[in-house]
XYZ file of C-alpha atoms in Angstrom:
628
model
C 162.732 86.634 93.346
C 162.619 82.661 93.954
C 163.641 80.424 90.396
C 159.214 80.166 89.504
C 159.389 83.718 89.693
C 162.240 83.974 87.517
C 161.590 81.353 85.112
C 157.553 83.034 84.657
C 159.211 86.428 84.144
C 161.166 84.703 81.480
C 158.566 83.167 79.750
C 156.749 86.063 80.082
C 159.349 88.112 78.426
C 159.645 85.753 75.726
C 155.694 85.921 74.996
C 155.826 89.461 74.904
C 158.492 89.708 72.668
C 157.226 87.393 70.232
C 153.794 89.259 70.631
C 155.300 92.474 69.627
C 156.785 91.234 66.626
C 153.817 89.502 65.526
C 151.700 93.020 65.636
C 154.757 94.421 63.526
C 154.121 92.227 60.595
C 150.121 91.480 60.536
C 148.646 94.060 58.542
C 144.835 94.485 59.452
C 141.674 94.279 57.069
C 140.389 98.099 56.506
C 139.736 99.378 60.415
C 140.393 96.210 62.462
C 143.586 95.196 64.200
C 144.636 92.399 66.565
C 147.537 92.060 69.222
C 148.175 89.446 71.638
C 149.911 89.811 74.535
C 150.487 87.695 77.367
C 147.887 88.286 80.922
C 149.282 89.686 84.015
C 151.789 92.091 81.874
C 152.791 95.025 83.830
C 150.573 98.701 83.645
C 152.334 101.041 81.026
C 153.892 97.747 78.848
C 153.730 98.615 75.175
C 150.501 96.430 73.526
C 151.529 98.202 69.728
C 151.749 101.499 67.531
C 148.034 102.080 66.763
C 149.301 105.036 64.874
C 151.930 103.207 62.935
C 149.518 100.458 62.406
C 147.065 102.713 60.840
C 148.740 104.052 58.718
C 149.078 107.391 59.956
C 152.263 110.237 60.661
C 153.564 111.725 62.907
C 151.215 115.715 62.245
C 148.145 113.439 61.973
C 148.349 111.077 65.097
C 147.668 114.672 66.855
C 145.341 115.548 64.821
C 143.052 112.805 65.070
C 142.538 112.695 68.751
C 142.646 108.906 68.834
C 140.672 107.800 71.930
C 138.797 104.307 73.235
C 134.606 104.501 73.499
C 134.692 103.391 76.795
C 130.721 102.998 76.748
C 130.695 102.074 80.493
C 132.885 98.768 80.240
C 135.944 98.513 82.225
C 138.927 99.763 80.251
C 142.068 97.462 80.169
C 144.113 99.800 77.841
C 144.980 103.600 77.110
C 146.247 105.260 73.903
C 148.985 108.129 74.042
C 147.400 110.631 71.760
C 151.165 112.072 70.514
C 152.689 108.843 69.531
C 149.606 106.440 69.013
C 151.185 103.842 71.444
C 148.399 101.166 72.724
C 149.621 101.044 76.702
C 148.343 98.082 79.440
C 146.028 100.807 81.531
C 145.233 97.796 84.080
C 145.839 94.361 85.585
C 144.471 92.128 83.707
C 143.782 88.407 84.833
C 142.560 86.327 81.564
C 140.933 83.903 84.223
C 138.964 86.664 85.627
C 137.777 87.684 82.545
C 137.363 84.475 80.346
C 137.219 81.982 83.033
C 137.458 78.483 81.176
C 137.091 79.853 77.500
C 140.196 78.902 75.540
C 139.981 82.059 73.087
C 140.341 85.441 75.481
C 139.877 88.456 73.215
C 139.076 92.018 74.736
C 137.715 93.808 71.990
C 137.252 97.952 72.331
C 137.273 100.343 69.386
C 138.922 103.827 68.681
C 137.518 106.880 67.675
C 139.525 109.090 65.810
C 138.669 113.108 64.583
C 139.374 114.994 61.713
C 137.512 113.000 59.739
C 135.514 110.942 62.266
C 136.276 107.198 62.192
C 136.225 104.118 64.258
C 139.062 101.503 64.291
C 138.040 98.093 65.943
C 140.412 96.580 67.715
C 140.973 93.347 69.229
C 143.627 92.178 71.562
C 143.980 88.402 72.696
C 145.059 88.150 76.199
C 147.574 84.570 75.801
C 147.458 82.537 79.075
C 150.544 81.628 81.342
C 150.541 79.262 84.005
C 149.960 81.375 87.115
C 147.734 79.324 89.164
C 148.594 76.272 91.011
C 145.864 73.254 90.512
C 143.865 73.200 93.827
C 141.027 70.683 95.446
C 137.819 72.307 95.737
C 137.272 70.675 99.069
C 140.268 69.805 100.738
C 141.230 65.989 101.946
C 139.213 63.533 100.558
C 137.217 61.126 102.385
C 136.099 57.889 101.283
C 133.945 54.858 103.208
C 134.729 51.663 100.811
C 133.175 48.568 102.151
C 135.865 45.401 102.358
C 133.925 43.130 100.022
C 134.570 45.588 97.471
C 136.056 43.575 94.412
C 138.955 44.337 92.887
C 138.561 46.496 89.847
C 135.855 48.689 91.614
C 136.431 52.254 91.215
C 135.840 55.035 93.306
C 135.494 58.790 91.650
C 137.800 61.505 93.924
C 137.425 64.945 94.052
C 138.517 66.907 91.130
C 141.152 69.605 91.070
C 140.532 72.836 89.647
C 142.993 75.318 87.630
C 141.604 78.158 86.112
C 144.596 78.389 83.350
C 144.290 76.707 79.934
C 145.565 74.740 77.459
C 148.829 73.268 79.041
C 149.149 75.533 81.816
C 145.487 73.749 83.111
C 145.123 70.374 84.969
C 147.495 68.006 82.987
C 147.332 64.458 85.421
C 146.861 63.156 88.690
C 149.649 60.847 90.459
C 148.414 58.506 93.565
C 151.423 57.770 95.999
C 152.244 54.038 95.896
C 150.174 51.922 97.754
C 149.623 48.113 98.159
C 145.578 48.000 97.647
C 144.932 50.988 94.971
C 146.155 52.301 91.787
C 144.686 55.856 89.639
C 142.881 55.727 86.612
C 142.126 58.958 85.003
C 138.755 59.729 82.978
C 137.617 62.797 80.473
C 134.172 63.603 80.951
C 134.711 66.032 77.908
C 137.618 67.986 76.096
C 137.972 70.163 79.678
C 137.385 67.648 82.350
C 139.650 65.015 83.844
C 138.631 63.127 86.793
C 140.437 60.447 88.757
C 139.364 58.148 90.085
C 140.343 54.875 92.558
C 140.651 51.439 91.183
C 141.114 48.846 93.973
C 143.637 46.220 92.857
C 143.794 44.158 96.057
C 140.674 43.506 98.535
C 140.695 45.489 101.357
C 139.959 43.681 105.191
C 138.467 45.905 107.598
C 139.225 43.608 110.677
C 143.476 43.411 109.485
C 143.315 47.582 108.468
C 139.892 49.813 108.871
C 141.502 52.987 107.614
C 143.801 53.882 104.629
C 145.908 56.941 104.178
C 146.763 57.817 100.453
C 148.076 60.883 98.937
C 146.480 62.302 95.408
C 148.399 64.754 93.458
C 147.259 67.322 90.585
C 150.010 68.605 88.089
C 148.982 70.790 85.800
C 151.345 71.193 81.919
C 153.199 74.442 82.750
C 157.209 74.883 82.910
C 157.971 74.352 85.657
C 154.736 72.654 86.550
C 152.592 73.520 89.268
C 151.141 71.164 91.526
C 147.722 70.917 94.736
C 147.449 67.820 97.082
C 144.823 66.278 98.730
C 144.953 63.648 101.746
C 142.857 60.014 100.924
C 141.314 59.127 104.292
C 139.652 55.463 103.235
C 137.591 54.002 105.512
C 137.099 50.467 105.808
C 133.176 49.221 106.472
C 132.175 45.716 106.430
C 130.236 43.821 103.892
C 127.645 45.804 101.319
C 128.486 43.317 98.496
C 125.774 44.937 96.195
C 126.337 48.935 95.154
C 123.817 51.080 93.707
C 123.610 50.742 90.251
C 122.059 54.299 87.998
C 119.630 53.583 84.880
C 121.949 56.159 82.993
C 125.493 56.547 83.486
C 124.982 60.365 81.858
C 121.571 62.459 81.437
C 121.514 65.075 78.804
C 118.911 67.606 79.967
C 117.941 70.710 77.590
C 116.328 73.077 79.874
C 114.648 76.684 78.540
C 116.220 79.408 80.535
C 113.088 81.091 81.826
C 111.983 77.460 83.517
C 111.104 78.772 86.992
C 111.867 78.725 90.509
C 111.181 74.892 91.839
C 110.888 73.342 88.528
C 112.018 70.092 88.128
C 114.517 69.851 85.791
C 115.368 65.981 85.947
C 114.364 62.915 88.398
C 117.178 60.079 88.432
C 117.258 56.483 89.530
C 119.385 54.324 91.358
C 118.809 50.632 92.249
C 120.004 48.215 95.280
C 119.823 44.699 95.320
C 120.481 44.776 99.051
C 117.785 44.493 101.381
C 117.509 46.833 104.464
C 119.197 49.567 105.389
C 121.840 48.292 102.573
C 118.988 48.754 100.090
C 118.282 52.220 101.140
C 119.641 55.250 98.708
C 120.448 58.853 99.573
C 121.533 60.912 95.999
C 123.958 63.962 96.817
C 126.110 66.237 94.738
C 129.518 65.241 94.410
C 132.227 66.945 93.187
C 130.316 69.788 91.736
C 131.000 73.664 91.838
C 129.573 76.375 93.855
C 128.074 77.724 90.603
C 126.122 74.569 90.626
C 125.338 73.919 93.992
C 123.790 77.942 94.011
C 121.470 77.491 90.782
C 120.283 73.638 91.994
C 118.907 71.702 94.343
C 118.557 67.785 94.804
C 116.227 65.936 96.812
C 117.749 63.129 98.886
C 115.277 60.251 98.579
C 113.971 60.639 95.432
C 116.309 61.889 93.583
C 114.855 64.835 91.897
C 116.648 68.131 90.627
C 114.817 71.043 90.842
C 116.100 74.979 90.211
C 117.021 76.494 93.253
C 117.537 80.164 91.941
C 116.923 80.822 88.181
C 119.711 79.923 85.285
C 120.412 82.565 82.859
C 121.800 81.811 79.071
C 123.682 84.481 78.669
C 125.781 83.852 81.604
C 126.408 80.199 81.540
C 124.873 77.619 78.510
C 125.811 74.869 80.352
C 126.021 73.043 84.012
C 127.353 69.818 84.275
C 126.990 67.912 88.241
C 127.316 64.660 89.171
C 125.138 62.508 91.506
C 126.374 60.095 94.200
C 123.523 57.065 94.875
C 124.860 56.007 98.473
C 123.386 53.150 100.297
C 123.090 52.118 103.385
C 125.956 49.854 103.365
C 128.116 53.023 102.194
C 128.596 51.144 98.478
C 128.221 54.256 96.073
C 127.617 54.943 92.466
C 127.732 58.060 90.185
C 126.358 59.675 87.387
C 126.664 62.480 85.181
C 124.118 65.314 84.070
C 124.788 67.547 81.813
C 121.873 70.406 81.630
C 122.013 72.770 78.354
C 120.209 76.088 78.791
C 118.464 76.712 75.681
C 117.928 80.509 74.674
C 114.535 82.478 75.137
C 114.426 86.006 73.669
C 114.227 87.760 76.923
C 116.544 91.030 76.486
C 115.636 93.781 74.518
C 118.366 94.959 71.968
C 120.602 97.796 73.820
C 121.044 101.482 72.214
C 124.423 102.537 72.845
C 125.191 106.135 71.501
C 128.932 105.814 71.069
C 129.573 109.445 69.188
C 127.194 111.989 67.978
C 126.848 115.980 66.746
C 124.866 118.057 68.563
C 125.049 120.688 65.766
C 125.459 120.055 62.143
C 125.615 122.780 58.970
C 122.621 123.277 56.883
C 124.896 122.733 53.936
C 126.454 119.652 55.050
C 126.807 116.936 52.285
C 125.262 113.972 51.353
C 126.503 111.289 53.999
C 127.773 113.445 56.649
C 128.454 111.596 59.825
C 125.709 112.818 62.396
C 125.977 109.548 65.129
C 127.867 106.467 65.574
C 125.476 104.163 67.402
C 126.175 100.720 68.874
C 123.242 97.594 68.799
C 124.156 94.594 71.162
C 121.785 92.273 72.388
C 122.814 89.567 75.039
C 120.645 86.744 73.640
C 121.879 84.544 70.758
C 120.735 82.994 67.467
C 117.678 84.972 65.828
C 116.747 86.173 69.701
C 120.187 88.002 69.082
C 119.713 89.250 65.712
C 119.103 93.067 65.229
C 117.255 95.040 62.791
C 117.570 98.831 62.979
C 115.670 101.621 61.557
C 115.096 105.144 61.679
C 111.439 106.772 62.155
C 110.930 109.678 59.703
C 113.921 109.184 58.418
C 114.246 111.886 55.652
C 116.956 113.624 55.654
C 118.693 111.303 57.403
C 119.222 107.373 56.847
C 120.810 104.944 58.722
C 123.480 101.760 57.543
C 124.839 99.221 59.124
C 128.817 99.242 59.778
C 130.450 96.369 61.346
C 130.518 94.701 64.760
C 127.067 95.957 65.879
C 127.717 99.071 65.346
C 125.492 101.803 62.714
C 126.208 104.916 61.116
C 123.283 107.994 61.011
C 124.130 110.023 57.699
C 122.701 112.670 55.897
C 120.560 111.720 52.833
C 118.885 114.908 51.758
C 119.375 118.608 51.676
C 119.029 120.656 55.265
C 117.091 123.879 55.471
C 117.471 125.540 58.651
C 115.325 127.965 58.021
C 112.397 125.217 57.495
C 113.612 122.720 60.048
C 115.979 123.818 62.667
C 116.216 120.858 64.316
C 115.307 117.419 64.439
C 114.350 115.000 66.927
C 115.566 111.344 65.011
C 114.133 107.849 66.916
C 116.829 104.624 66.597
C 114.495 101.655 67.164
C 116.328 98.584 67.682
C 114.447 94.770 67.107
C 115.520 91.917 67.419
C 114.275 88.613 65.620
C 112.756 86.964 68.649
C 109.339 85.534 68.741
C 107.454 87.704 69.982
C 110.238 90.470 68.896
C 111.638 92.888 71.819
C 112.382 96.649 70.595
C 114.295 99.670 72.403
C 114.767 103.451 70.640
C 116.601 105.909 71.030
C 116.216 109.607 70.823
C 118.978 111.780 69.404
C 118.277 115.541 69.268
C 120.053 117.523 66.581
C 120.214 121.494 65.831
C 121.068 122.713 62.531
C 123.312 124.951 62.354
C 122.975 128.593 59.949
C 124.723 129.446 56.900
C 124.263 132.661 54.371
C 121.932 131.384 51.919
C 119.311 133.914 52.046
C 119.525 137.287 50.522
C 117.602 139.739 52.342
C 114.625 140.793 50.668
C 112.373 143.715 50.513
C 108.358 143.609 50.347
C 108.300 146.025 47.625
C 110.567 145.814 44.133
C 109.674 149.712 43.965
C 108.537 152.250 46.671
C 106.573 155.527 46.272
C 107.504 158.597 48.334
C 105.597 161.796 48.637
C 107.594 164.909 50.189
C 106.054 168.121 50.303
C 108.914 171.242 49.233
C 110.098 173.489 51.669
C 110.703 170.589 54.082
C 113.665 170.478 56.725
C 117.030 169.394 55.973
C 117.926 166.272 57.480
C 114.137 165.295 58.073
C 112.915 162.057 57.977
C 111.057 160.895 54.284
C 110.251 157.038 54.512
C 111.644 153.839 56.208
C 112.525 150.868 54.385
C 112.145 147.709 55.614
C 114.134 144.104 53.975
C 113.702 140.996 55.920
C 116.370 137.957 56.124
C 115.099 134.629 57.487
C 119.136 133.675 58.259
C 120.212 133.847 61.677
C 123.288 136.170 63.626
C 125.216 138.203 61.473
C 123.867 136.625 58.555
C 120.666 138.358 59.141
C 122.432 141.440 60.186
C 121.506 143.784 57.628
C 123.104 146.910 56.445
C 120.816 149.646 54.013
C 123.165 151.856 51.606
C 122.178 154.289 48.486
C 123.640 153.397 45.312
C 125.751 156.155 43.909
C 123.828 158.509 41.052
C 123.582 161.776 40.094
C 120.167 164.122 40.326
C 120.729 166.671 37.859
C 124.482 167.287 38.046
C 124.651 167.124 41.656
C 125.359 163.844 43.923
C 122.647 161.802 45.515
C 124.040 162.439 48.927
C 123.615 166.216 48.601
C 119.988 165.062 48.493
C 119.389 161.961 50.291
C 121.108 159.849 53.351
C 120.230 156.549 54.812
C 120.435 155.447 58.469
C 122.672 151.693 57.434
C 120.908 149.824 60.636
C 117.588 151.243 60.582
C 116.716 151.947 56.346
C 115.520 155.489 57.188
C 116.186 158.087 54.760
C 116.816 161.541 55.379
C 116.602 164.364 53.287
C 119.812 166.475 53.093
C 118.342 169.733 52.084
C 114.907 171.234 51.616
C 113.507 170.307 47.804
C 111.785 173.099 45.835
C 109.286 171.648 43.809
C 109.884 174.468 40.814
C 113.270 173.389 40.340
C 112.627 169.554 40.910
C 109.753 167.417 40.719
C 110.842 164.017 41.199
C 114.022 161.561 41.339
C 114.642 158.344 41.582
C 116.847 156.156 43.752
C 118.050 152.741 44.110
C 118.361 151.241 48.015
C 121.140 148.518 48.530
C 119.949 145.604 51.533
C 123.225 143.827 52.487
C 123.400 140.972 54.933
C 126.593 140.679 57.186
C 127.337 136.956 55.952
C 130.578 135.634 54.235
C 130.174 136.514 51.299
C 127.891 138.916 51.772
C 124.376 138.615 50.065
C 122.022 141.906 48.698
C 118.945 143.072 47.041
C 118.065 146.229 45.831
C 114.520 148.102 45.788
C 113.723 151.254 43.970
C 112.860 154.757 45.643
C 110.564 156.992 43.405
C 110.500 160.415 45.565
C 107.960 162.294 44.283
C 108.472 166.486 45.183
C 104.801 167.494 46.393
C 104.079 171.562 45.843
C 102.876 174.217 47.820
C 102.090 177.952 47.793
C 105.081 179.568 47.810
C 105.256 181.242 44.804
C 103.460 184.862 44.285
C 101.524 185.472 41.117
C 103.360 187.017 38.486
C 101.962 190.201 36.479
C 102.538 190.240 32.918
C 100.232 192.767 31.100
C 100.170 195.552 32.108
C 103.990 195.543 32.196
C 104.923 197.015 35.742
C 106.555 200.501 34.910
C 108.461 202.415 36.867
C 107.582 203.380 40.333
C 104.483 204.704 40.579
C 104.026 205.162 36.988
C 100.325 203.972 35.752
C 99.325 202.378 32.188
C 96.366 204.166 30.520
C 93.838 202.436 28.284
C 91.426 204.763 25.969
C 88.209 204.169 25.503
C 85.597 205.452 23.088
C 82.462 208.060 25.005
C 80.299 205.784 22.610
C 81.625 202.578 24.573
C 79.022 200.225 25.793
C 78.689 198.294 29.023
C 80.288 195.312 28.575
C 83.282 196.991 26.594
C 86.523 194.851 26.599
C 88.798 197.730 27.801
C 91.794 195.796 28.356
C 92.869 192.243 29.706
C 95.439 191.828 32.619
C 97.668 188.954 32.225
C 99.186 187.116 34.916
C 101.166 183.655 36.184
C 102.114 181.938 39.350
C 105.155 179.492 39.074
C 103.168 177.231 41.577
C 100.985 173.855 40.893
C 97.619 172.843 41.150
C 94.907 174.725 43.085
C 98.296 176.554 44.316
C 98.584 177.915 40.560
C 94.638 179.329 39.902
C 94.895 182.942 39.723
C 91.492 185.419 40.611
C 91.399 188.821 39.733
C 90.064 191.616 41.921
C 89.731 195.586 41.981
C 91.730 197.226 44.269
C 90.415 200.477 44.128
C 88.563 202.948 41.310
C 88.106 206.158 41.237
C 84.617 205.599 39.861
C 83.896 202.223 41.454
C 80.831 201.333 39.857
C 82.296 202.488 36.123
C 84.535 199.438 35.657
C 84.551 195.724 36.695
C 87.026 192.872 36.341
C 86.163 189.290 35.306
C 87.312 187.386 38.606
C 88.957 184.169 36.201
C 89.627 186.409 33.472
C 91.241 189.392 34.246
C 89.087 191.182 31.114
C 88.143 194.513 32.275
């Protein structure tokens, strides 16, 4: 390693070092944090303890699954999701990625679970001096006419160094010369140029070219320096140079100005006559940036836009014009062009973080979507106003750095509204206003909040006696509008008693199905009816149930013989005798026989008939009565 090696390891050491002890002691505002480390550091150098800075131990910095949104920029930095260390992931060149901007800040956030949150953090990247000032062009060569007086200047080429601060262009130093000495200029607060003051007259016919040497130093320890070779050539006599109108032109040009427009026409005089008198205009000293968006018309002068200029990549240009006549005498001017903003970009959706699935019984405020706004364009063109489209139950609010929280604002019912489809639309405060939405699609999820439920509060159930045992009498039926084994539902008897003996020694339910089965045949003489209570039980956690009540009604038939009473039955064969009077009339009441039948209904009307008589046409027998 050569001694600028060693000495910019140093240095860098030192930064780092007093970087890391800075992030020790500066305690963030609620969810935003700031390092600053040096550029260039090496991949896997320790930026900070996110964890430690947030507050969190040891059990939760796995818990939380700290990660970066990458949201498709390039990632300088990783997080180690055990310890919460913030590790350099990349190379990272501040001049790549800030160019001349003084402030270099590479802002990301962090996502953490268990609760979801988002930690924005911002880390400045501190410049060292690791470029060497450099000439844009090379050598420099100049055509300076010998009755040039002394005290004319002549503007050189400037030096670039894409550091800042003091590791950027510092001076310029001319070798020592008999006929010129350097006088350095600011254009602004960024720009030195140098330029050639002629102290003695120069005489073409005793010297016709000069050799000079221009160096660029920039401020860095040790400083870095970028040399250019003067090549002056002597012409004769132009005693009158080209003289501008304006020594600087302040241009404000609309960003959306068009191919070919003219964006500025400048003027140069000559007092000479002839070719002398003639001007050419030409960029000099300007940057390829420049030269790409502009073009500059020799004779008259004019700037017009070569390719279009876009605000949100550069706000300004600055070139400067050379007036060259034909004598070679020269003059310069400055124009500084300042892009002014037109709302031309359309606010960007960005969904950082979202649920795809949420409980019906989430909360009030539940996190559904963490959604980032940007919008390239600045002032009110960059100003966002975001809303949701049928928002209920959901609303929308505003969080910090662009970015927007979808919560919950109202009770979910799955079993209404299984999903939604929610709209983000995005607009900015532009005239006329640009707009972008975005569609997030969200399912909600079940819980057991429904009881199953039967159509009927009470059933009726007609079963004829005599029927099988383990027949089928009725299916039940409850309905529950949950979903999986929340709407599983089981079907159970409550425990009675039907006259001494348990229910299920007379009835049985299939749990899946609700059909009941009869255990045993019923006799309708011994029982008419029952009731019975039916239990519907989801499968949730807890459980939910309804009951319904059975009425079984025990429907009769003919099974029962009529029953003799009068006459008693004697013994076997043995015959009851009745006397009757020889004056007896027809129509006589001899006797009445009296009998029953155990059975129901029609099953229970009795008719009487005669058998047989041993004088049939002596006696009859009412057919309802039994009088005979």
């Amino acid at each position: 390693m050569d001694g600028r090696s060693k000495a910019k390891s140093r240095s860098v050491k030192r930064q780092v070092c007093l970087l890391f002890l800075m992030s020790f002691v500066c305690q963030t505002v609620s969810e935003h944090l700031r390092y600053s480390i040096p550029e260039e550091m090496g991949k896997g150098s320790i930026v900070g303890n996110l964890a430690k800075d947030l507050k969190l131990s040891a059990a939760e910095v796995g818990n939380r699954n700290l990660h970066i949104l990458s949201l498709g920029k390039k990632q300088y930095f990783s997080i180690n999701a055990e310890n919460g260390n913030l590790y350099v992931k990349d190379r990272i060149d501040r001049e790549e990625i800030c160019g001349e901007t003084a402030l270099c800040p590479i802002s990301f956030e962090v996502v953490s679970a268990n609760p979801m949150d988002i930690f924005y953090i911002t880390v400045e990247i501190q410049d060292i001096n690791d470029n060497a000032p450099h000439f844009l062009n090379g050598d420099i060569k100049l055509e300076i006419s010998e009755s040039s007086l002394p005290g004319a200047t002549f503007l050189l080429q400037q030096a670039e160094d894409p550091d800042i601060g003091t590791n950027s262009l510092q001076n310029y130093h001319l070798n020592i010369n008999k006929y010129f000495i350097l006088a350095i200029t600011k254009q602004d607060s960024l720009n030195k140029y140098a330029e050639l003051v002629l102290e003695k007259q120069l005489d073409h016919e005793s010297e016709s070219t000069v050799s000079l040497t221009l160096t660029a130093l920039d401020g860095g320890n040790p400083a870095k320096t970028g040399t250019a070779k003067i090549q002056i050539t002597v012409i004769d006599a132009n005693d009158n140079p080209p003289v501008f109108s304006q020594k600087v032109y302040k241009i404000s040009l609309k960003e959306n100005a068009s191919k070919g427009s003219t964006v500025i026409q400048v003027k140069a005089t000559d007092k000479d006559e002839g070719s002398n008198g003639q001007i050419n205009y030409s960029f000099s000293n300007i940057a390829d940036s420049v030269q790409q968006k502009f073009e500059l018309e020799p004779h008259y002068g004019i700037v017009t836009i070569r390719e279009e200029v876009d605000f949100e990549e550069i706000e300004k240009y600055t070139m400067v014009i050379e007036a060259r006549d034909g004598g070679g005498l020269v003059a310069h001017c400055n124009i500084e062009v300042n892009l002014v903003d037109v709302n031309d970009n359309a606010p960007e959706v960005i969904l950082a973080s979202s649920s795809r699935e949420i409980p019906e019984n989430s909360p009030l405020g539940t996190l559904v979507a963490l959604i980032n706004i940007k919008d390239k364009d600045s002032g009110d063109n960059g100003e966002v106003n975001c809303h949701l489209q049928n928002a209920s139950p959901f609303k929308i609010v505003s969080a910090a750095n662009g970015y927007y929280k979808l919560l919950t604002d109202g009770p979910l019912d799955r079993e209404s509204t299984p999903a939604y489809n929610l709209t983000i639309t995005a607009t900015d405060k532009g005239t006329p206003p640009l707009s972008t939405q975005k569609t997030i699609s969200l399912e909600i999820s079940d819980i057991n909040d429904n009881a199953p439920t039967f159509e009927k509060s009470s059933y009726t159930v007609y079963v004829a006696e005599n029927n099988p045992a383990s027949s089928s009498i009725f299916s039940i039926k409850a309905v529950d509008p949950d979903l999986g084994r929340n709407a599983r539902i089981t079907y159970s008897i409550l425990t009675s008693k039907i006259e001494a003996l348990p229910l299920p020694s007379y009835l049985s339910i299939n749990s899946e199905s609700g059909t009941l089965y009869s255990q045993r045949s019923f006799d309708y003489e011994q029982l008419r009816e029952f009731e019975v209570q039916v239990k519907a039980e989801d499968g949730g956690s807890p459980p939910l149930s309804s009951n319904a009540t059975l009425k079984v009604f025990i429907q009769d038939q003919n099974d029962q013989s009529p029953q003799i009473l009068y006459p008693s039955p004697g013994a076997e064969a043995s015959a009851s005798f009745e006397m009757v009077p020889r004056s007896a009339e027809m129509g006589y009441l001899v006797t009445k026989v009296v009998a029953v039948d155990t059975d129901s209904g029609h099953n229970a009307w009795l008719s009487y008939h005669l058998l047989q008589a041993t004088e049939p046409g002596l006696l009859t027998i009412g057919a309802h009565t039994g009088e005979i």
